[in-house]
mmCIF file of C-alpha atoms in Angstrom:
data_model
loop_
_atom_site.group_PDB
_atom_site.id
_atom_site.type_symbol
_atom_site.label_atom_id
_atom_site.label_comp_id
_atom_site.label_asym_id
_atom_site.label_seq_id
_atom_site.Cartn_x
_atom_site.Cartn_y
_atom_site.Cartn_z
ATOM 1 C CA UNK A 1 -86.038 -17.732 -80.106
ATOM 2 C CA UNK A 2 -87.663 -17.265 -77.031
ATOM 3 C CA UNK A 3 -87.071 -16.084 -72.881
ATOM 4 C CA UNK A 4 -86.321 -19.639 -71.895
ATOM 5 C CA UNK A 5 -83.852 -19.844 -74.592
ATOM 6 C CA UNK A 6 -81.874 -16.560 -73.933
ATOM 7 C CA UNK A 7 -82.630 -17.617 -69.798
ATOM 8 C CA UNK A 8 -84.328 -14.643 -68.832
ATOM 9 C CA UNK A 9 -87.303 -14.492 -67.727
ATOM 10 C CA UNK A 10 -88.829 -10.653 -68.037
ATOM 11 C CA UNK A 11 -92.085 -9.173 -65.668
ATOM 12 C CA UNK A 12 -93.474 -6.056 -65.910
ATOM 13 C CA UNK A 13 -93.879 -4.175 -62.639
ATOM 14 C CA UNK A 14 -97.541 -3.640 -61.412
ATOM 15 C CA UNK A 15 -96.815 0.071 -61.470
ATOM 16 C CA UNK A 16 -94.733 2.398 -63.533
ATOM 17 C CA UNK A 17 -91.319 3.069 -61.734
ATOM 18 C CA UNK A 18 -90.436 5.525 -64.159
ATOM 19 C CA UNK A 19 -92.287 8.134 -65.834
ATOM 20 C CA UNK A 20 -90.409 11.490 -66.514
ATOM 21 C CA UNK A 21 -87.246 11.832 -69.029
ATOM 22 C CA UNK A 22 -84.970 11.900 -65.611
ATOM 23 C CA UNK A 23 -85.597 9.764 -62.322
ATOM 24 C CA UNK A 24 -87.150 11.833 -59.628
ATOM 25 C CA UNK A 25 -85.442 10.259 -56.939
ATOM 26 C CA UNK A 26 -82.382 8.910 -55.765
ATOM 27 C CA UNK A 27 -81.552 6.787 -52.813
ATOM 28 C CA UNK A 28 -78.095 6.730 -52.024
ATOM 29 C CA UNK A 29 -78.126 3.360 -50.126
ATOM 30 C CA UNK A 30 -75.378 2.213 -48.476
ATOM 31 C CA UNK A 31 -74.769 -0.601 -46.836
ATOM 32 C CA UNK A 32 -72.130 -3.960 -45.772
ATOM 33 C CA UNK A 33 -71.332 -3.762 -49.339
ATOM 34 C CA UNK A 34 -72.437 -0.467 -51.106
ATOM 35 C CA UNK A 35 -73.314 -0.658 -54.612
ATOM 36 C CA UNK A 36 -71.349 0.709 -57.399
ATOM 37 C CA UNK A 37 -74.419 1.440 -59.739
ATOM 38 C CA UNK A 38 -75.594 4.004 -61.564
ATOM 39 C CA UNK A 39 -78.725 6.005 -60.140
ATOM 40 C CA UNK A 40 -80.206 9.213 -60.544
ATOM 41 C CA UNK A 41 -79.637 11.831 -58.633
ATOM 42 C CA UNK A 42 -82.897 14.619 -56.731
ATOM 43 C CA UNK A 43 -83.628 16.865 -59.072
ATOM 44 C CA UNK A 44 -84.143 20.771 -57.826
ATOM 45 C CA UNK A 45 -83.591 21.586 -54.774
ATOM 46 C CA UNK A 46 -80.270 19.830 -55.213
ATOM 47 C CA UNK A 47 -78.859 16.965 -52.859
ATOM 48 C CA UNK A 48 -78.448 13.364 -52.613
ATOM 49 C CA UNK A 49 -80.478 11.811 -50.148
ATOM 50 C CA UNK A 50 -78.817 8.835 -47.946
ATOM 51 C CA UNK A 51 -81.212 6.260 -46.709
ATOM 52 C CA UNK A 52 -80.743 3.569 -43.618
ATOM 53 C CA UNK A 53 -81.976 0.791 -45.386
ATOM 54 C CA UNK A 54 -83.259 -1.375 -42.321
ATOM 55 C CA UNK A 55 -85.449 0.796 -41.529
ATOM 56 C CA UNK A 56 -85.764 2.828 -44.330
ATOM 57 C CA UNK A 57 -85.349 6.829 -42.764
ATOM 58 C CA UNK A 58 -83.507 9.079 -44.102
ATOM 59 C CA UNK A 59 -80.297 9.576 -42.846
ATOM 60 C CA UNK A 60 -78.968 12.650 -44.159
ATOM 61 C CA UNK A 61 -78.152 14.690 -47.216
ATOM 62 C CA UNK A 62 -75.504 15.761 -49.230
ATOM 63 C CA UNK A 63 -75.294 19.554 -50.532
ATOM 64 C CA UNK A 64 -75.675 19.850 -54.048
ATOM 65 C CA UNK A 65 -74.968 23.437 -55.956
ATOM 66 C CA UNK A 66 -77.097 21.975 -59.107
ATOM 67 C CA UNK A 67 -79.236 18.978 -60.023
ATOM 68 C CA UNK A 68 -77.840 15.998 -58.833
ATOM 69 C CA UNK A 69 -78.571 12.958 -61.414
ATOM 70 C CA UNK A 70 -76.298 10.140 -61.955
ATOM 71 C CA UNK A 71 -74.264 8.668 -58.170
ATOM 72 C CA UNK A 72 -72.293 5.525 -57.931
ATOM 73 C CA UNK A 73 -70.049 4.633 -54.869
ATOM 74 C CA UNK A 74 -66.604 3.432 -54.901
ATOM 75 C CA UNK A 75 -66.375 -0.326 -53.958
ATOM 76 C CA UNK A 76 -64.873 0.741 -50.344
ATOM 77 C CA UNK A 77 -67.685 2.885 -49.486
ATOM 78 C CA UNK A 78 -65.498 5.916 -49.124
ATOM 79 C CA UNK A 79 -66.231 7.932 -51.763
ATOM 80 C CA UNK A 80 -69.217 8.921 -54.272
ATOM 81 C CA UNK A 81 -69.273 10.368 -57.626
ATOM 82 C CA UNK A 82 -72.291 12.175 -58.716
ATOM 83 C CA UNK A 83 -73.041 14.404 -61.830
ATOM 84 C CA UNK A 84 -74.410 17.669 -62.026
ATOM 85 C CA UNK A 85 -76.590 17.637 -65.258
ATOM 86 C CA UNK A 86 -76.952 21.431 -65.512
ATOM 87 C CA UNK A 87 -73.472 22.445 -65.788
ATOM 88 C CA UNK A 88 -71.526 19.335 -67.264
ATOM 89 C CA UNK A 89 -69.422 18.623 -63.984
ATOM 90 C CA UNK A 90 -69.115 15.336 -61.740
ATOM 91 C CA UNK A 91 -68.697 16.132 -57.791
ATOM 92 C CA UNK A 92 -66.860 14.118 -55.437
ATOM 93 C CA UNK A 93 -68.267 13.454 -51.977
ATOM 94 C CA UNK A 94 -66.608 12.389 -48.930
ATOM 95 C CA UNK A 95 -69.011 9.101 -47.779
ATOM 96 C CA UNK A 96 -68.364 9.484 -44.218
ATOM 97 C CA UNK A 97 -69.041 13.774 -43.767
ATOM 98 C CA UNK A 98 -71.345 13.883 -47.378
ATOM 99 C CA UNK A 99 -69.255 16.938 -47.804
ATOM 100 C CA UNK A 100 -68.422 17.502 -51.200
ATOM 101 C CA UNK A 101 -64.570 17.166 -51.997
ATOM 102 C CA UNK A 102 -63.650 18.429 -55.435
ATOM 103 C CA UNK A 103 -65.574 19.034 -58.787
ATOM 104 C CA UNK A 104 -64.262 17.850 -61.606
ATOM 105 C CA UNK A 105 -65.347 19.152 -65.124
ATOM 106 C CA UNK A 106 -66.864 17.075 -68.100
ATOM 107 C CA UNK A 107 -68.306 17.295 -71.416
ATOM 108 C CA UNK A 108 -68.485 20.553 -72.659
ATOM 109 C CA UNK A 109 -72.448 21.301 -72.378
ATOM 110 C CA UNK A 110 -75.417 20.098 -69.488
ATOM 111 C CA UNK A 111 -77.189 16.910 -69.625
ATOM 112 C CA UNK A 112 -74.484 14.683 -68.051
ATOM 113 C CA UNK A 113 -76.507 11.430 -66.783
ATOM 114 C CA UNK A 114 -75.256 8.448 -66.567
ATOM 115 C CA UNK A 115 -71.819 7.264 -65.285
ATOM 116 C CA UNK A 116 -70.466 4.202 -64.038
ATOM 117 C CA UNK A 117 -67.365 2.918 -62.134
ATOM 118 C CA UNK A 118 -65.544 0.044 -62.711
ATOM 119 C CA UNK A 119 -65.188 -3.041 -60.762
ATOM 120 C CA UNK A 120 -62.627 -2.494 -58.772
ATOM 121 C CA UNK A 121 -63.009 1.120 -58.291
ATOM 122 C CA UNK A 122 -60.438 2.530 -60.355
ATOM 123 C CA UNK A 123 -62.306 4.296 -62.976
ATOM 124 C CA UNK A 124 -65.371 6.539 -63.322
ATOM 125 C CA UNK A 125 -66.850 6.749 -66.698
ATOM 126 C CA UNK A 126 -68.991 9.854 -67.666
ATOM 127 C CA UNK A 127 -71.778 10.066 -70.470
ATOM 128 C CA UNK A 128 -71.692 13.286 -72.028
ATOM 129 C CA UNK A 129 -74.946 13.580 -73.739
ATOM 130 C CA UNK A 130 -74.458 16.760 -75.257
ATOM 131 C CA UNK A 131 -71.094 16.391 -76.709
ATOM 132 C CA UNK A 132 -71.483 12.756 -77.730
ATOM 133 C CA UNK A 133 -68.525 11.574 -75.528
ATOM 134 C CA UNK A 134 -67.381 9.805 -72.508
ATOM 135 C CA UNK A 135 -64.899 11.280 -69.702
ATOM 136 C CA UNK A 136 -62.724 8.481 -68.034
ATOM 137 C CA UNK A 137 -61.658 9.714 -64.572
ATOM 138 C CA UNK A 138 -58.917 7.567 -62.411
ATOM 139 C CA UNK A 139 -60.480 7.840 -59.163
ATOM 140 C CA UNK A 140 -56.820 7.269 -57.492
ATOM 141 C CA UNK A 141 -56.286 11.123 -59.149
ATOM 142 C CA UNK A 142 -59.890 12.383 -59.922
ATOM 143 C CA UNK A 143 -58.152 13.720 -63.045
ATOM 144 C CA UNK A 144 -59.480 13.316 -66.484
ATOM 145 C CA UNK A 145 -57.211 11.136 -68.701
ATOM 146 C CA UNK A 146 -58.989 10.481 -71.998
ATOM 147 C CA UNK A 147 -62.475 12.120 -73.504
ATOM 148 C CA UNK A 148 -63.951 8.584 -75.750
ATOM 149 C CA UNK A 149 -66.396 9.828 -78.773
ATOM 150 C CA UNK A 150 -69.314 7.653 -78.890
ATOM 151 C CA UNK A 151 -72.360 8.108 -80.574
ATOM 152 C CA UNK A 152 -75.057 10.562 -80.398
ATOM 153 C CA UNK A 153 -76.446 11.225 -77.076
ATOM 154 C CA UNK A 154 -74.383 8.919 -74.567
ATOM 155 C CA UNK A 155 -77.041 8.232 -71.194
ATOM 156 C CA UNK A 156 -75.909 4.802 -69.952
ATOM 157 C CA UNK A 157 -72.784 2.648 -69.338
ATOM 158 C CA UNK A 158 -72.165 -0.646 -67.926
ATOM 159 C CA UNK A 159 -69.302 -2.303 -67.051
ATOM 160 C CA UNK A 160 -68.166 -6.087 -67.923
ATOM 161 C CA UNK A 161 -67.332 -8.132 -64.680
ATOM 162 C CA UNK A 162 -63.894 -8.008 -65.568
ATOM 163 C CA UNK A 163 -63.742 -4.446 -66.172
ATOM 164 C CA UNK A 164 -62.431 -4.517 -69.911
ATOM 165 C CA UNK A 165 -65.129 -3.099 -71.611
ATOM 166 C CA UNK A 166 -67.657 -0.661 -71.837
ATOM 167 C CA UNK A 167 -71.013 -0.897 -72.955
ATOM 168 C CA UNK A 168 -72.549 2.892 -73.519
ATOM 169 C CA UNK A 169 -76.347 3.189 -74.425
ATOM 170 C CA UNK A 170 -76.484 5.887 -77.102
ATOM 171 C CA UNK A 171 -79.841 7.663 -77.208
ATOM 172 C CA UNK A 172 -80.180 9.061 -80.762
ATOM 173 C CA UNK A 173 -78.092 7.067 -82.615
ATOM 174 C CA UNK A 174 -79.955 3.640 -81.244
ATOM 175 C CA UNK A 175 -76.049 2.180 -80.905
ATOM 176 C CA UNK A 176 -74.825 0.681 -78.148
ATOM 177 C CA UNK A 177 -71.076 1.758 -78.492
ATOM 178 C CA UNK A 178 -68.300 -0.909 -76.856
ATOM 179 C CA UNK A 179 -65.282 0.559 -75.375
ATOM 180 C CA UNK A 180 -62.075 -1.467 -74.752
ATOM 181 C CA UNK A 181 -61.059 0.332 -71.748
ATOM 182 C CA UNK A 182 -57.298 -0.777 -71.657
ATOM 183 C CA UNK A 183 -57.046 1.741 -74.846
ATOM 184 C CA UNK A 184 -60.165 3.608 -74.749
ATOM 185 C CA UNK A 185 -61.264 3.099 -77.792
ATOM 186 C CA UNK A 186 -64.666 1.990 -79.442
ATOM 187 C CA UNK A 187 -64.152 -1.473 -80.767
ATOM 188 C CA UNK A 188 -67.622 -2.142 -81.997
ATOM 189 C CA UNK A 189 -70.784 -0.376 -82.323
ATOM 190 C CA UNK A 190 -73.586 -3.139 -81.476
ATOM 191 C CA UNK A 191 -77.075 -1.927 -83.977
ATOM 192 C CA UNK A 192 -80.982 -2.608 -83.310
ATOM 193 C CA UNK A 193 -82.120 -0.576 -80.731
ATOM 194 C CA UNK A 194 -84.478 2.297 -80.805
ATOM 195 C CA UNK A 195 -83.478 4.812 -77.797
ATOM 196 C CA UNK A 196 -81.790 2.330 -76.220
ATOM 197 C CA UNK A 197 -81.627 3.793 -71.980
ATOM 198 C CA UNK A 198 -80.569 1.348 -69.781
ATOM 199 C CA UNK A 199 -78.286 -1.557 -69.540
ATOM 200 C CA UNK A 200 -77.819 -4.482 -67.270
ATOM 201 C CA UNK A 201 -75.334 -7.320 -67.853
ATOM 202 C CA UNK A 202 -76.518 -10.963 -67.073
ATOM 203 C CA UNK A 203 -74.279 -12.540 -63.982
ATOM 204 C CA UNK A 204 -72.599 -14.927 -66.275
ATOM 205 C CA UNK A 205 -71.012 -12.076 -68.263
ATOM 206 C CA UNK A 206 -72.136 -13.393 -71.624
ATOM 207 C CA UNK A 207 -75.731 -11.035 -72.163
ATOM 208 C CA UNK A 208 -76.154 -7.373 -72.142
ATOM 209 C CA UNK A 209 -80.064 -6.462 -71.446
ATOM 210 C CA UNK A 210 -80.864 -3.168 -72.682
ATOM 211 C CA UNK A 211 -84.185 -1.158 -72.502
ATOM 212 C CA UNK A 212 -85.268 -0.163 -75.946
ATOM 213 C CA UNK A 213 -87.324 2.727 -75.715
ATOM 214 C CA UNK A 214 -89.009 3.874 -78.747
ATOM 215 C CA UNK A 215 -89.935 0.149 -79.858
ATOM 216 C CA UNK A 216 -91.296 -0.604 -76.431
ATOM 217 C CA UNK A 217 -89.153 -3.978 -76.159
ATOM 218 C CA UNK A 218 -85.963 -4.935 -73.680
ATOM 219 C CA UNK A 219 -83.439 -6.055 -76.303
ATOM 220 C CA UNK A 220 -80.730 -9.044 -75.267
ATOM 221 C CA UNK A 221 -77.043 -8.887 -76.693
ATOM 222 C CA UNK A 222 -75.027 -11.826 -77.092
ATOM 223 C CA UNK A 223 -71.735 -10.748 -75.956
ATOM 224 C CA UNK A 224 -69.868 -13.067 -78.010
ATOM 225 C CA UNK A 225 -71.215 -11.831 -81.194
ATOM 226 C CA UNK A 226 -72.105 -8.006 -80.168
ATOM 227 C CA UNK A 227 -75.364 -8.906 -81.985
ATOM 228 C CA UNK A 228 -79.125 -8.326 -80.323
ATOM 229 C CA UNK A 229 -80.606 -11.974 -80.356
ATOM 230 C CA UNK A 230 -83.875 -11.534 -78.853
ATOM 231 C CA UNK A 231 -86.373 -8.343 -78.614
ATOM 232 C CA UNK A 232 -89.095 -8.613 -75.728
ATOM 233 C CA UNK A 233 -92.008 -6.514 -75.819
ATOM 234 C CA UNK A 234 -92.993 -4.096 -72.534
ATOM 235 C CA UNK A 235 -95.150 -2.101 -71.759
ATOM 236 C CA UNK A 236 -94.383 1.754 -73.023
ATOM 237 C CA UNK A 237 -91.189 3.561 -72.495
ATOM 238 C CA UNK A 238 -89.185 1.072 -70.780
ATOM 239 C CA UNK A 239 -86.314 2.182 -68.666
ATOM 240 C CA UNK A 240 -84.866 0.776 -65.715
ATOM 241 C CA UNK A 241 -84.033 -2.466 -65.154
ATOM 242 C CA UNK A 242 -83.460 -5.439 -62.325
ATOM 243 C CA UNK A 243 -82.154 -8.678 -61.687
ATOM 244 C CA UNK A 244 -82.712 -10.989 -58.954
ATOM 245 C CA UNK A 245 -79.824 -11.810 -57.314
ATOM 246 C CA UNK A 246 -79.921 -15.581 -59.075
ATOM 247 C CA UNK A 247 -80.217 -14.015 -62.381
ATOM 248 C CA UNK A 248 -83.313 -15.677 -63.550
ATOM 249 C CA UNK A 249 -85.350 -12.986 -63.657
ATOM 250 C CA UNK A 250 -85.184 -9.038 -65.000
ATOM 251 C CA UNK A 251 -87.549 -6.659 -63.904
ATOM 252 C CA UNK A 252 -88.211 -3.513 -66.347
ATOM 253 C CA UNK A 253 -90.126 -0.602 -65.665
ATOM 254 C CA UNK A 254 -92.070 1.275 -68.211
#
């Protein structure tokens, strides 16, 4: 089985994008349609930095009491969600003042990374890397409703396009757990990964790309099957990945 087959193409970036256990930077970026990604947040001294991107200044930033790591943005644009990693909490930020709102805790330890909001808007999910869980959070409440065990060391999650499941990279276990979100339970642990980071989900819905860090390889799930069908080597330590807005093509930094 090879790329053509699975219909991804894979290049390695001319320079390494990513070369410390967190990101270094995040750039909020908002624009016409702001994204609803996960990123990482600046580590110390705290904020989240907000970036025009036409002509790429810096527009202003948010206060942050702690180290700011994982930010996505409601579909609207009105609100963002960002976690501070220290102290196992997620703050809520007003998009139009970048004044902080409410703070909402997670977890019960530091190291929360990654999180990820559905679709529509109407959920924020929280990796808990310390306590092997995810937080779901309505954002219509910014309550939390349900704490999901997963496996050990949660760091990613990615939605499906329709919003009924999530896919949560865990670190030490080398699962990727899959949550049914309309019950928030696990419904499947998918196996072959070692460190699997992050996760990106091909735009027909039907592949899951994941970074496999300790084998050096990007790893593609069929969907259908919850089974990895094709390992592609990287360079070291891959990470973060991209697609072209056609799909054809991921981009993985290592």
């Amino acid at each position: 089985m090879n790329t053509a087959t699975e219909n991804t193409r894979v290049m390695r970036f001319a320079q390494s994008l990513v070369q410390t256990t967190v990101l270094s930077l995040l750039t909020w970026i908002l624009g016409p349609t702001p994204a609803a990604g996960q990123g990482a947040g600046n580590l110390p001294p705290g904020g989240v930095t907000e970036i025009n991107t036409a002509n790429k200044s810096v527009i202003a930033t948010a206060p942050f009491p702690n180290n700011a790591n994982g930010v996505v943005v409601t579909p609207d644009g009105s609100r963002m969600y960002a976690t501070n990693r220290d102290v196992g909490q997620v703050t809520v930020f007003s998009t139009s003042t970048n004044v902080p709102l409410l703070v909402i805790p997670v977890g019960n330890g530091n190291d929360n990374l990654g999180l990820a909001i559905s679709p529509d808007g109407s959920v924020v999910y929280v990796a808990n890397q310390s306590s092997g869980t995810v937080t779901v959070i309505p954002t219509a409440t910014n309550t939390v409703v349900r704490t999901i065990p997963t496996g050990v060391e949660p760091i990613w999650i990615t939605f499906s396009a329709d919003g009924s499941r999530a896919y949560v990279s865990n670190q030490v276990s080398g699962t990727i757990s899959v949550i049914a979100t309309a019950s928030g339970s696990v419904i499947a642990n998918i196996f072959g990964f070692a460190c699997p980071f992050e996760s990106k989900m091909t735009l027909d819905s039907s592949k899951l790309l994941v970074s496999s860090q300790c084998d050096d390889s990007l790893k593609v799930v069929n969907l259908a099957s919850n089974a990895v069908v094709n390992s592609i080597p990287t360079g070291p330590n891959p990470r973060g990945i991209a697609l072209t807005p056609d799909g054809t093509r991921a981009y993985v930094a290592d």
